[in-house]
């Protein structure tokens, strides 16, 4: 459906609407647009179609720019409208030079969002057609009916009428439904084929026989797992007993290893003690000798240190002498530096003075050039304004020349149209005379041959139609008389048809004359608006002079700008040079001050060393003091170096003795620890092996004797442990033989040679058998599910194949050449029936409509229900028939579409009311009021006062001074 309703229209620069006009349609239902001829009433409808589609009905695309208001550079149109509850805004700009631009926005939550991301016209037009549901030709035949196109839907091309109805009735949804049905048929067919493939590929092994085999295998595995459980229980008991013996043997083995390790440690200790005892005595004797030499070196160093102290009291220390040397060198250096800086400061001061004078001159020159540039810019702007004014005058002059030529052409067209009207009227009078003469001749023939015609159908025995006497004999000549009457009536019919054709030609000629006169008046009004414009030659000469003045002013401005830029550059260079000179002088003065400070610092250091007088031979005095202090320090260094050597030697010898002493002490501690480990290990062996262990030997002060006793005692303990280990190994071997006997009896083979490995291997067999049995049960359940799934997929495949056939049949039925053609024909017949009701009402029962093969015809009930082409209707009759069809289409769109939301929410009519008499006009207004019911917007453009008085609200287009404006007139 098309619930499209305009809300607000902004017009600027279109035909006579020079200034911006805002038209609010939101409160209108049925309304009129009135105003004098040529005021711009039809331009309001042009603005609506221009906003929506970038086109107007009365001008092709190459003529659109002729609609721009004279003197304006562009036309701006903005239309707010509503579709299905959503508000849209479309804005177009039509410049006199350049391409048209368009933008579409959508309102959401009080904000506007773009519908298209570009301002190109093609994308905007496509989106408008999607939103409104109609293209431009369909819109001007179903919603907005401009002058010259009112009867296009009634008499138009069959194909074009079908396309409009397809859009209005949304029949494309059936085409989409057919395409969807064919797509579904294809999808279901592919789906069924895929299911066949899946069944053949993934479920070929899902059979009842395979299920029975799998269940039998699961039972056999269950029996085997129960047998392995019994074997595993027996093996675990035997392995546990063997494990206890093995664990006991392992414990004895571990303790024997500890005992043997302690035995080895005792051997190592005995060997180490034989080396440590003589080394300790030699280190003690060396430490006593080096202590005596160190005491003598300490006395020599003390005497050298006293001599250094006495010398420093006379010369000062090394740090003071170093500061004195540095100060003397600094004093001489800074004195020379200050003399050089004083000379450079004088030169820099002179340079700064010259730079300041140059800068002041450059600033003055730059200011003068800036003033000169300002004057030339003002002259250029004045010349530009004069040139633009001359261009506008030239455009007015061109328009005036074009309008003068157009006015001449329009006058010629009016004259030709008047001549055509006169000729058509003359031919109509002649045709009327011929028709009247034929009618009189036919009447005369009927009167003359009436009796013969009456007896043409009589037979002997019939009654006379005049006197009712039975006729015995029928006179001859009746058939010939009937033929004479028919020829006369045929001649009359031909003459009457010729008269009606000539009458139709007169109406067409008058219509052409009306159009030509309107065009002449419009061109005259447009020419009046530019009457004050000069001639084209004068305007061209003025523009050429202004162009020349502007070029000269632009050239002078460019020259002044170049000179100003050069002056600015010179001023900036002078400023840079002045700043550089000032900075250099300041930097030199700062360096002189710094040198002065460093000189005074050096002088203070020198006076501190020589307080009585400043020595003339400062460098020699300093060198002497350095030599005396250096000699004393050298003697001290020699003595301290000798003392350091003796101290180093003592430290080395002391460290050697301490190391030997530490080794001996550590050995004794290690020996005590080894004895403790031996006794502890022997006790642990007795506890774990459940054996008695003899007491260890008592402690002896002689380390060598104590080591020998302890070694003999440990060897006896190790021998007892070796005997116990042999007994445990024999018990473990007996249990292993029993395990092998159990395996042979159960017919179970194990590859492991270890008892623990045999138990693990039997346990793994048991777990594997259990897992295999469980997997067999799961496989059986899975196979049952797969058998069920296979049956389900097979059923789904059959359903898909059946549905594919039904969808394929539906898609064939919904093809455009079958179902949609049927719906179109039915809709046209229904539309013709609905329009006939309106047409009977507004034509006082004279006409109704019929449709054959998608073409309309009219039934003339006054003329014996004659059915003829709608092309034979006069202008007023065509208006009534077209209006009834438009009213029926707008009022019944919901019924035709078959959807509750479908309707035409707006319709505009712009012609034909002037050809109606007052009574018919009342009937038409009643029809328009019925059409407006349900909050539909109905706009009527008219200059008929009676129609404007009958409709309560409207817009008045007023024209003043060559420009039009729109005001609201509520009655």
Short mmCIF file of C-alpha atoms in Angstrom, two decimals, residues 514-903:
data_model
loop_
_atom_site.label_atom_id
_atom_site.label_comp_id
_atom_site.label_asym_id
_atom_site.label_seq_id
_atom_site.Cartn_x
_atom_site.Cartn_y
_atom_site.Cartn_z
CA UNK A 514 -6.28 27.87 -24.15
CA UNK A 515 -2.81 26.39 -23.61
CA UNK A 516 -1.25 28.83 -26.10
CA UNK A 517 -2.99 31.82 -24.49
CA UNK A 518 -1.86 30.70 -21.02
CA UNK A 519 1.72 30.34 -22.27
CA UNK A 520 1.49 33.79 -23.91
CA UNK A 521 0.19 35.33 -20.67
CA UNK A 522 2.88 33.58 -18.58
CA UNK A 523 5.64 34.76 -20.89
CA UNK A 524 4.16 38.26 -20.89
CA UNK A 525 4.18 38.32 -17.08
CA UNK A 526 7.75 37.03 -16.97
CA UNK A 527 8.80 39.66 -19.53
CA UNK A 528 7.11 42.37 -17.45
CA UNK A 529 9.27 41.36 -14.49
CA UNK A 530 12.45 42.15 -16.46
CA UNK A 531 11.11 45.07 -18.51
CA UNK A 532 13.51 47.49 -16.85
CA UNK A 533 16.57 45.48 -17.94
CA UNK A 534 18.81 47.18 -20.56
CA UNK A 535 19.43 45.81 -24.02
CA UNK A 536 21.68 42.79 -24.43
CA UNK A 537 24.36 44.88 -26.25
CA UNK A 538 24.42 47.51 -23.49
CA UNK A 539 24.66 44.89 -20.78
CA UNK A 540 27.48 43.05 -22.57
CA UNK A 541 29.42 46.31 -23.03
CA UNK A 542 28.94 47.21 -19.35
CA UNK A 543 30.10 43.78 -18.23
CA UNK A 544 33.19 43.98 -20.49
CA UNK A 545 34.09 47.39 -18.98
CA UNK A 546 33.63 46.04 -15.45
CA UNK A 547 35.78 43.00 -16.29
CA UNK A 548 38.53 45.30 -17.54
CA UNK A 549 38.35 47.45 -14.39
CA UNK A 550 38.41 44.37 -12.18
CA UNK A 551 41.44 42.92 -14.02
CA UNK A 552 43.34 46.19 -13.56
CA UNK A 553 42.41 46.40 -9.88
CA UNK A 554 43.42 42.76 -9.34
CA UNK A 555 46.75 43.40 -11.04
CA UNK A 556 47.43 46.48 -8.86
CA UNK A 557 46.45 44.53 -5.76
CA UNK A 558 48.83 41.68 -6.71
CA UNK A 559 51.70 44.15 -7.28
CA UNK A 560 51.02 45.85 -3.93
CA UNK A 561 50.86 42.49 -2.19
CA UNK A 562 54.22 41.46 -3.69
CA UNK A 563 55.82 44.76 -2.59
CA UNK A 564 54.32 44.40 0.90
CA UNK A 565 55.65 40.86 1.20
CA UNK A 566 59.16 42.02 0.19
CA UNK A 567 59.00 44.83 2.76
CA UNK A 568 57.84 42.41 5.44
CA UNK A 569 60.73 40.11 4.63
CA UNK A 570 63.23 43.00 4.83
CA UNK A 571 61.74 44.15 8.16
CA UNK A 572 61.99 40.63 9.62
CA UNK A 573 65.60 40.31 8.42
CA UNK A 574 66.50 43.65 10.03
CA UNK A 575 64.88 42.59 13.29
CA UNK A 576 66.82 39.30 13.23
CA UNK A 577 70.10 41.11 12.60
CA UNK A 578 69.43 43.63 15.42
CA UNK A 579 68.58 40.84 17.87
CA UNK A 580 71.72 38.96 16.86
CA UNK A 581 73.91 42.08 17.47
CA UNK A 582 72.34 42.73 20.88
CA UNK A 583 72.71 39.11 21.88
CA UNK A 584 76.42 39.06 20.82
CA UNK A 585 77.24 42.23 22.82
CA UNK A 586 75.38 40.95 25.86
CA UNK A 587 77.12 37.59 25.59
CA UNK A 588 80.59 39.26 25.45
CA UNK A 589 79.82 41.46 28.48
CA UNK A 590 78.68 38.40 30.41
CA UNK A 591 81.90 36.57 29.47
CA UNK A 592 84.00 39.58 30.68
CA UNK A 593 82.17 39.57 34.02
CA UNK A 594 82.72 35.82 34.41
CA UNK A 595 86.46 36.21 33.66
CA UNK A 596 86.71 39.00 36.25
CA UNK A 597 85.12 36.77 38.90
CA UNK A 598 87.47 33.87 38.11
CA UNK A 599 90.48 36.25 38.31
CA UNK A 600 89.48 37.48 41.79
CA UNK A 601 88.98 33.91 42.99
CA UNK A 602 92.47 32.92 41.85
CA UNK A 603 93.96 36.08 43.50
CA UNK A 604 92.33 35.13 46.87
CA UNK A 605 93.92 31.65 46.80
CA UNK A 606 97.38 33.09 46.09
CA UNK A 607 97.15 35.70 48.90
CA UNK A 608 96.15 32.95 51.35
CA UNK A 609 99.45 31.12 50.59
CA UNK A 610 101.55 34.35 50.57
CA UNK A 611 99.89 36.71 53.08
CA UNK A 612 102.83 39.14 53.46
CA UNK A 613 103.40 40.07 49.84
CA UNK A 614 102.40 38.88 46.34
CA UNK A 615 105.59 37.11 45.09
CA UNK A 616 107.03 38.20 41.80
CA UNK A 617 108.40 34.69 41.09
CA UNK A 618 105.16 32.92 42.08
CA UNK A 619 105.79 29.83 39.95
CA UNK A 620 109.35 29.25 41.40
CA UNK A 621 108.12 29.60 45.00
CA UNK A 622 105.40 27.06 44.40
CA UNK A 623 107.81 24.54 42.81
CA UNK A 624 110.19 24.68 45.82
CA UNK A 625 107.37 23.94 48.27
CA UNK A 626 106.24 21.04 46.12
CA UNK A 627 109.78 19.46 46.07
CA UNK A 628 110.24 19.53 49.91
CA UNK A 629 106.82 17.98 50.58
CA UNK A 630 107.31 15.36 47.87
CA UNK A 631 110.65 14.18 49.38
CA UNK A 632 109.08 13.67 52.85
CA UNK A 633 106.11 11.81 51.39
CA UNK A 634 108.42 9.51 49.38
CA UNK A 635 110.32 8.44 52.54
CA UNK A 636 107.03 7.78 54.29
CA UNK A 637 105.77 5.70 51.34
CA UNK A 638 108.92 3.48 51.45
CA UNK A 639 108.55 2.82 55.19
CA UNK A 640 104.81 2.14 54.93
CA UNK A 641 105.36 -0.19 51.97
CA UNK A 642 107.86 -2.26 54.02
CA UNK A 643 105.42 -2.40 56.92
CA UNK A 644 102.63 -3.42 54.55
CA UNK A 645 104.75 -6.26 53.15
CA UNK A 646 105.46 -7.64 56.63
CA UNK A 647 101.85 -7.37 57.59
CA UNK A 648 100.88 -9.18 54.39
CA UNK A 649 103.38 -11.94 55.14
CA UNK A 650 102.09 -12.30 58.71
CA UNK A 651 98.52 -12.42 57.44
CA UNK A 652 99.45 -15.16 55.00
CA UNK A 653 101.28 -17.24 57.62
CA UNK A 654 98.51 -16.71 60.17
CA UNK A 655 95.94 -17.75 57.64
CA UNK A 656 97.95 -20.88 56.82
CA UNK A 657 98.20 -21.84 60.49
CA UNK A 658 94.52 -21.06 61.07
CA UNK A 659 93.62 -23.16 58.05
CA UNK A 660 95.64 -26.13 59.32
CA UNK A 661 94.15 -25.68 62.80
CA UNK A 662 90.69 -25.45 61.25
CA UNK A 663 91.30 -28.60 59.24
CA UNK A 664 92.38 -30.50 62.37
CA UNK A 665 89.36 -29.27 64.33
CA UNK A 666 87.07 -30.12 61.44
CA UNK A 667 88.58 -33.58 61.18
CA UNK A 668 87.92 -34.25 64.84
CA UNK A 669 84.32 -33.07 64.46
CA UNK A 670 83.92 -35.19 61.33
CA UNK A 671 85.38 -38.21 63.16
CA UNK A 672 82.88 -37.75 65.99
CA UNK A 673 80.08 -37.49 63.44
CA UNK A 674 81.33 -40.61 61.62
CA UNK A 675 81.37 -42.60 64.90
CA UNK A 676 77.82 -41.38 65.58
CA UNK A 677 76.70 -42.43 62.08
CA UNK A 678 78.26 -45.84 62.49
CA UNK A 679 76.51 -46.51 65.80
CA UNK A 680 73.21 -45.11 64.51
CA UNK A 681 73.38 -47.19 61.32
CA UNK A 682 74.14 -50.32 63.38
CA UNK A 683 71.15 -49.66 65.64
CA UNK A 684 68.87 -49.13 62.57
CA UNK A 685 70.13 -52.38 61.07
CA UNK A 686 69.33 -54.27 64.28
CA UNK A 687 65.78 -52.85 64.38
CA UNK A 688 64.87 -53.46 60.69
CA UNK A 689 66.60 -56.89 60.47
CA UNK A 690 65.41 -57.95 63.96
CA UNK A 691 69.01 -58.93 64.90
CA UNK A 692 71.24 -58.34 67.97
CA UNK A 693 74.19 -55.89 67.47
CA UNK A 694 77.30 -55.79 69.87
CA UNK A 695 78.13 -52.57 71.77
CA UNK A 696 80.54 -50.16 69.99
CA UNK A 697 84.09 -49.62 71.47
CA UNK A 698 84.65 -46.89 74.13
CA UNK A 699 86.13 -43.44 73.21
CA UNK A 700 90.01 -43.23 73.29
CA UNK A 701 92.13 -40.01 73.45
CA UNK A 702 94.45 -41.50 70.87
CA UNK A 703 92.66 -40.79 67.61
CA UNK A 704 94.58 -43.50 65.70
CA UNK A 705 93.75 -46.26 68.20
CA UNK A 706 90.10 -45.20 68.39
CA UNK A 707 89.82 -45.40 64.55
CA UNK A 708 91.16 -48.98 64.50
CA UNK A 709 88.75 -50.26 67.21
CA UNK A 710 85.75 -48.71 65.48
CA UNK A 711 86.67 -50.27 62.10
CA UNK A 712 86.85 -53.82 63.60
CA UNK A 713 83.47 -53.47 65.34
CA UNK A 714 81.71 -52.28 62.12
CA UNK A 715 83.06 -55.20 60.08
CA UNK A 716 81.38 -57.70 62.47
CA UNK A 717 77.98 -55.97 62.10
CA UNK A 718 78.22 -56.10 58.25
CA UNK A 719 78.87 -59.86 58.28
CA UNK A 720 75.65 -60.49 60.28
CA UNK A 721 73.58 -58.44 57.83
CA UNK A 722 74.83 -60.38 54.82
CA UNK A 723 73.66 -63.68 56.41
CA UNK A 724 70.08 -62.36 57.09
CA UNK A 725 69.71 -61.08 53.48
CA UNK A 726 70.31 -64.59 52.05
CA UNK A 727 67.43 -66.03 54.12
CA UNK A 728 64.93 -63.36 52.85
CA UNK A 729 65.79 -63.92 49.15
CA UNK A 730 65.00 -67.63 49.43
CA UNK A 731 61.46 -66.87 50.82
CA UNK A 732 60.73 -64.43 47.91
CA UNK A 733 61.63 -67.04 45.26
CA UNK A 734 59.14 -69.56 46.77
CA UNK A 735 56.17 -67.08 46.39
CA UNK A 736 57.08 -66.39 42.75
CA UNK A 737 56.72 -70.14 41.94
CA UNK A 738 53.20 -70.17 43.44
CA UNK A 739 52.12 -67.19 41.23
CA UNK A 740 53.23 -69.01 38.05
CA UNK A 741 51.20 -72.06 39.09
CA UNK A 742 48.00 -69.95 39.44
CA UNK A 743 48.52 -68.39 35.96
CA UNK A 744 49.04 -71.79 34.30
CA UNK A 745 45.88 -73.20 35.91
CA UNK A 746 43.79 -70.19 34.64
CA UNK A 747 45.42 -70.34 31.16
CA UNK A 748 46.61 -66.74 31.47
CA UNK A 749 49.94 -65.73 29.98
CA UNK A 750 52.02 -62.87 31.45
CA UNK A 751 55.13 -61.45 29.78
CA UNK A 752 56.59 -59.74 32.88
CA UNK A 753 59.37 -61.46 34.90
CA UNK A 754 58.70 -59.44 38.06
CA UNK A 755 55.91 -60.36 40.48
CA UNK A 756 54.66 -56.76 40.73
CA UNK A 757 54.71 -56.56 36.93
CA UNK A 758 52.69 -59.78 36.65
CA UNK A 759 49.98 -58.39 38.98
CA UNK A 760 49.91 -55.11 37.05
CA UNK A 761 49.73 -57.00 33.76
CA UNK A 762 46.78 -59.13 34.97
CA UNK A 763 45.10 -55.97 36.26
CA UNK A 764 45.59 -54.27 32.88
CA UNK A 765 44.06 -57.33 31.16
CA UNK A 766 41.09 -57.11 33.51
CA UNK A 767 40.64 -53.35 32.91
CA UNK A 768 41.02 -53.75 29.16
CA UNK A 769 38.44 -56.55 29.11
CA UNK A 770 36.02 -54.51 31.23
CA UNK A 771 36.54 -51.44 29.00
CA UNK A 772 36.06 -53.53 25.85
CA UNK A 773 32.87 -55.03 27.29
CA UNK A 774 31.58 -51.56 28.26
CA UNK A 775 32.50 -50.21 24.83
CA UNK A 776 30.66 -53.13 23.19
CA UNK A 777 27.55 -52.26 25.26
CA UNK A 778 27.86 -48.56 24.29
CA UNK A 779 28.41 -49.50 20.64
CA UNK A 780 25.25 -51.61 20.76
CA UNK A 781 23.25 -48.68 22.23
CA UNK A 782 24.77 -46.29 19.68
CA UNK A 783 23.92 -48.70 16.87
CA UNK A 784 20.30 -48.84 18.12
CA UNK A 785 20.17 -45.02 18.05
CA UNK A 786 21.73 -44.92 14.57
CA UNK A 787 19.18 -47.45 13.32
CA UNK A 788 16.41 -45.18 14.72
CA UNK A 789 18.11 -42.07 13.23
CA UNK A 790 18.36 -43.81 9.86
CA UNK A 791 14.62 -44.48 9.95
CA UNK A 792 13.99 -40.84 10.97
CA UNK A 793 16.18 -39.46 8.13
CA UNK A 794 14.49 -41.75 5.62
CA UNK A 795 11.09 -40.41 6.69
CA UNK A 796 12.35 -36.79 6.56
CA UNK A 797 13.73 -37.41 3.08
CA UNK A 798 10.31 -38.59 1.88
CA UNK A 799 8.66 -35.49 3.47
CA UNK A 800 11.18 -33.13 1.81
CA UNK A 801 10.63 -34.73 -1.58
CA UNK A 802 6.84 -34.36 -1.17
CA UNK A 803 7.14 -30.70 0.00
CA UNK A 804 9.52 -29.91 -2.87
CA UNK A 805 6.90 -31.11 -5.33
CA UNK A 806 4.21 -28.93 -3.71
CA UNK A 807 6.46 -25.84 -3.67
CA UNK A 808 7.42 -26.42 -7.29
CA UNK A 809 3.76 -26.59 -8.26
CA UNK A 810 3.03 -23.38 -6.28
CA UNK A 811 5.96 -21.56 -7.95
CA UNK A 812 4.60 -22.49 -11.38
CA UNK A 813 1.15 -21.16 -10.48
CA UNK A 814 2.54 -17.82 -9.20
CA UNK A 815 4.36 -16.93 -12.41
CA UNK A 816 3.66 -13.42 -13.72
CA UNK A 817 1.99 -14.72 -16.89
CA UNK A 818 -0.58 -16.70 -14.93
CA UNK A 819 -1.61 -15.75 -11.40
CA UNK A 820 -0.53 -12.05 -11.47
CA UNK A 821 -2.13 -11.56 -14.87
CA UNK A 822 -5.34 -13.01 -13.44
CA UNK A 823 -5.16 -10.73 -10.37
CA UNK A 824 -4.51 -7.67 -12.58
CA UNK A 825 -7.49 -8.44 -14.78
CA UNK A 826 -9.71 -9.03 -11.74
CA UNK A 827 -8.45 -5.81 -10.10
CA UNK A 828 -9.12 -3.78 -13.25
CA UNK A 829 -12.65 -5.19 -13.47
CA UNK A 830 -13.25 -4.46 -9.77
CA UNK A 831 -11.77 -0.97 -10.21
CA UNK A 832 -14.00 -0.36 -13.25
CA UNK A 833 -17.05 -1.47 -11.25
CA UNK A 834 -16.18 0.83 -8.34
CA UNK A 835 -15.42 3.74 -10.68
CA UNK A 836 -18.72 3.17 -12.52
CA UNK A 837 -20.62 3.84 -9.29
CA UNK A 838 -18.89 7.23 -8.94
CA UNK A 839 -19.22 7.99 -12.66
CA UNK A 840 -22.99 7.23 -12.65
CA UNK A 841 -23.37 9.51 -9.65
CA UNK A 842 -21.43 12.51 -11.02
CA UNK A 843 -22.71 12.08 -14.64
CA UNK A 844 -26.36 11.89 -13.59
CA UNK A 845 -26.57 8.22 -14.56
CA UNK A 846 -25.37 8.68 -18.14
CA UNK A 847 -22.01 6.84 -18.13
CA UNK A 848 -20.34 3.81 -16.60
CA UNK A 849 -17.02 2.06 -17.32
CA UNK A 850 -16.09 -1.40 -18.56
CA UNK A 851 -12.73 -3.08 -19.12
CA UNK A 852 -11.68 -5.52 -21.84
CA UNK A 853 -8.13 -6.89 -22.21
CA UNK A 854 -6.82 -4.28 -19.72
CA UNK A 855 -8.31 -1.35 -21.74
CA UNK A 856 -11.16 0.86 -20.50
CA UNK A 857 -14.30 1.63 -22.50
CA UNK A 858 -17.35 3.75 -21.66
CA UNK A 859 -21.02 2.67 -21.70
CA UNK A 860 -23.42 5.44 -22.73
CA UNK A 861 -26.71 4.60 -21.00
CA UNK A 862 -28.55 7.51 -22.64
CA UNK A 863 -27.65 6.22 -26.09
CA UNK A 864 -29.10 2.68 -25.77
CA UNK A 865 -26.18 1.45 -23.53
CA UNK A 866 -23.73 1.92 -26.39
CA UNK A 867 -20.20 0.77 -25.46
CA UNK A 868 -17.38 2.72 -27.08
CA UNK A 869 -13.75 3.67 -26.56
CA UNK A 870 -12.91 6.24 -23.88
CA UNK A 871 -11.05 8.12 -26.63
CA UNK A 872 -14.46 9.29 -28.01
CA UNK A 873 -15.33 11.19 -24.80
CA UNK A 874 -15.36 14.96 -24.88
CA UNK A 875 -13.06 17.01 -22.60
CA UNK A 876 -15.67 17.39 -19.84
CA UNK A 877 -16.75 13.75 -20.14
CA UNK A 878 -13.12 12.61 -20.00
CA UNK A 879 -12.66 14.67 -16.83
CA UNK A 880 -15.65 13.02 -15.14
CA UNK A 881 -14.56 9.51 -16.17
CA UNK A 882 -10.93 10.09 -15.10
CA UNK A 883 -11.99 11.68 -11.80
CA UNK A 884 -14.29 8.78 -10.96
CA UNK A 885 -11.48 6.32 -11.71
CA UNK A 886 -9.03 8.27 -9.51
CA UNK A 887 -11.58 8.55 -6.70
CA UNK A 888 -12.34 4.83 -6.87
CA UNK A 889 -8.65 3.95 -6.90
CA UNK A 890 -7.90 6.11 -3.86
CA UNK A 891 -11.00 5.06 -1.91
CA UNK A 892 -10.73 1.31 -2.55
CA UNK A 893 -7.00 0.61 -2.53
CA UNK A 894 -7.40 -1.40 0.73
CA UNK A 895 -10.01 -3.68 -0.85
CA UNK A 896 -7.97 -4.11 -4.03
CA UNK A 897 -4.70 -4.88 -2.25
CA UNK A 898 -6.34 -7.15 0.29
CA UNK A 899 -4.25 -5.85 3.20
CA UNK A 900 -5.64 -3.74 6.06
CA UNK A 901 -2.80 -1.13 6.00
CA UNK A 902 -2.96 -0.33 2.26
CA UNK A 903 -4.38 3.03 1.18
#
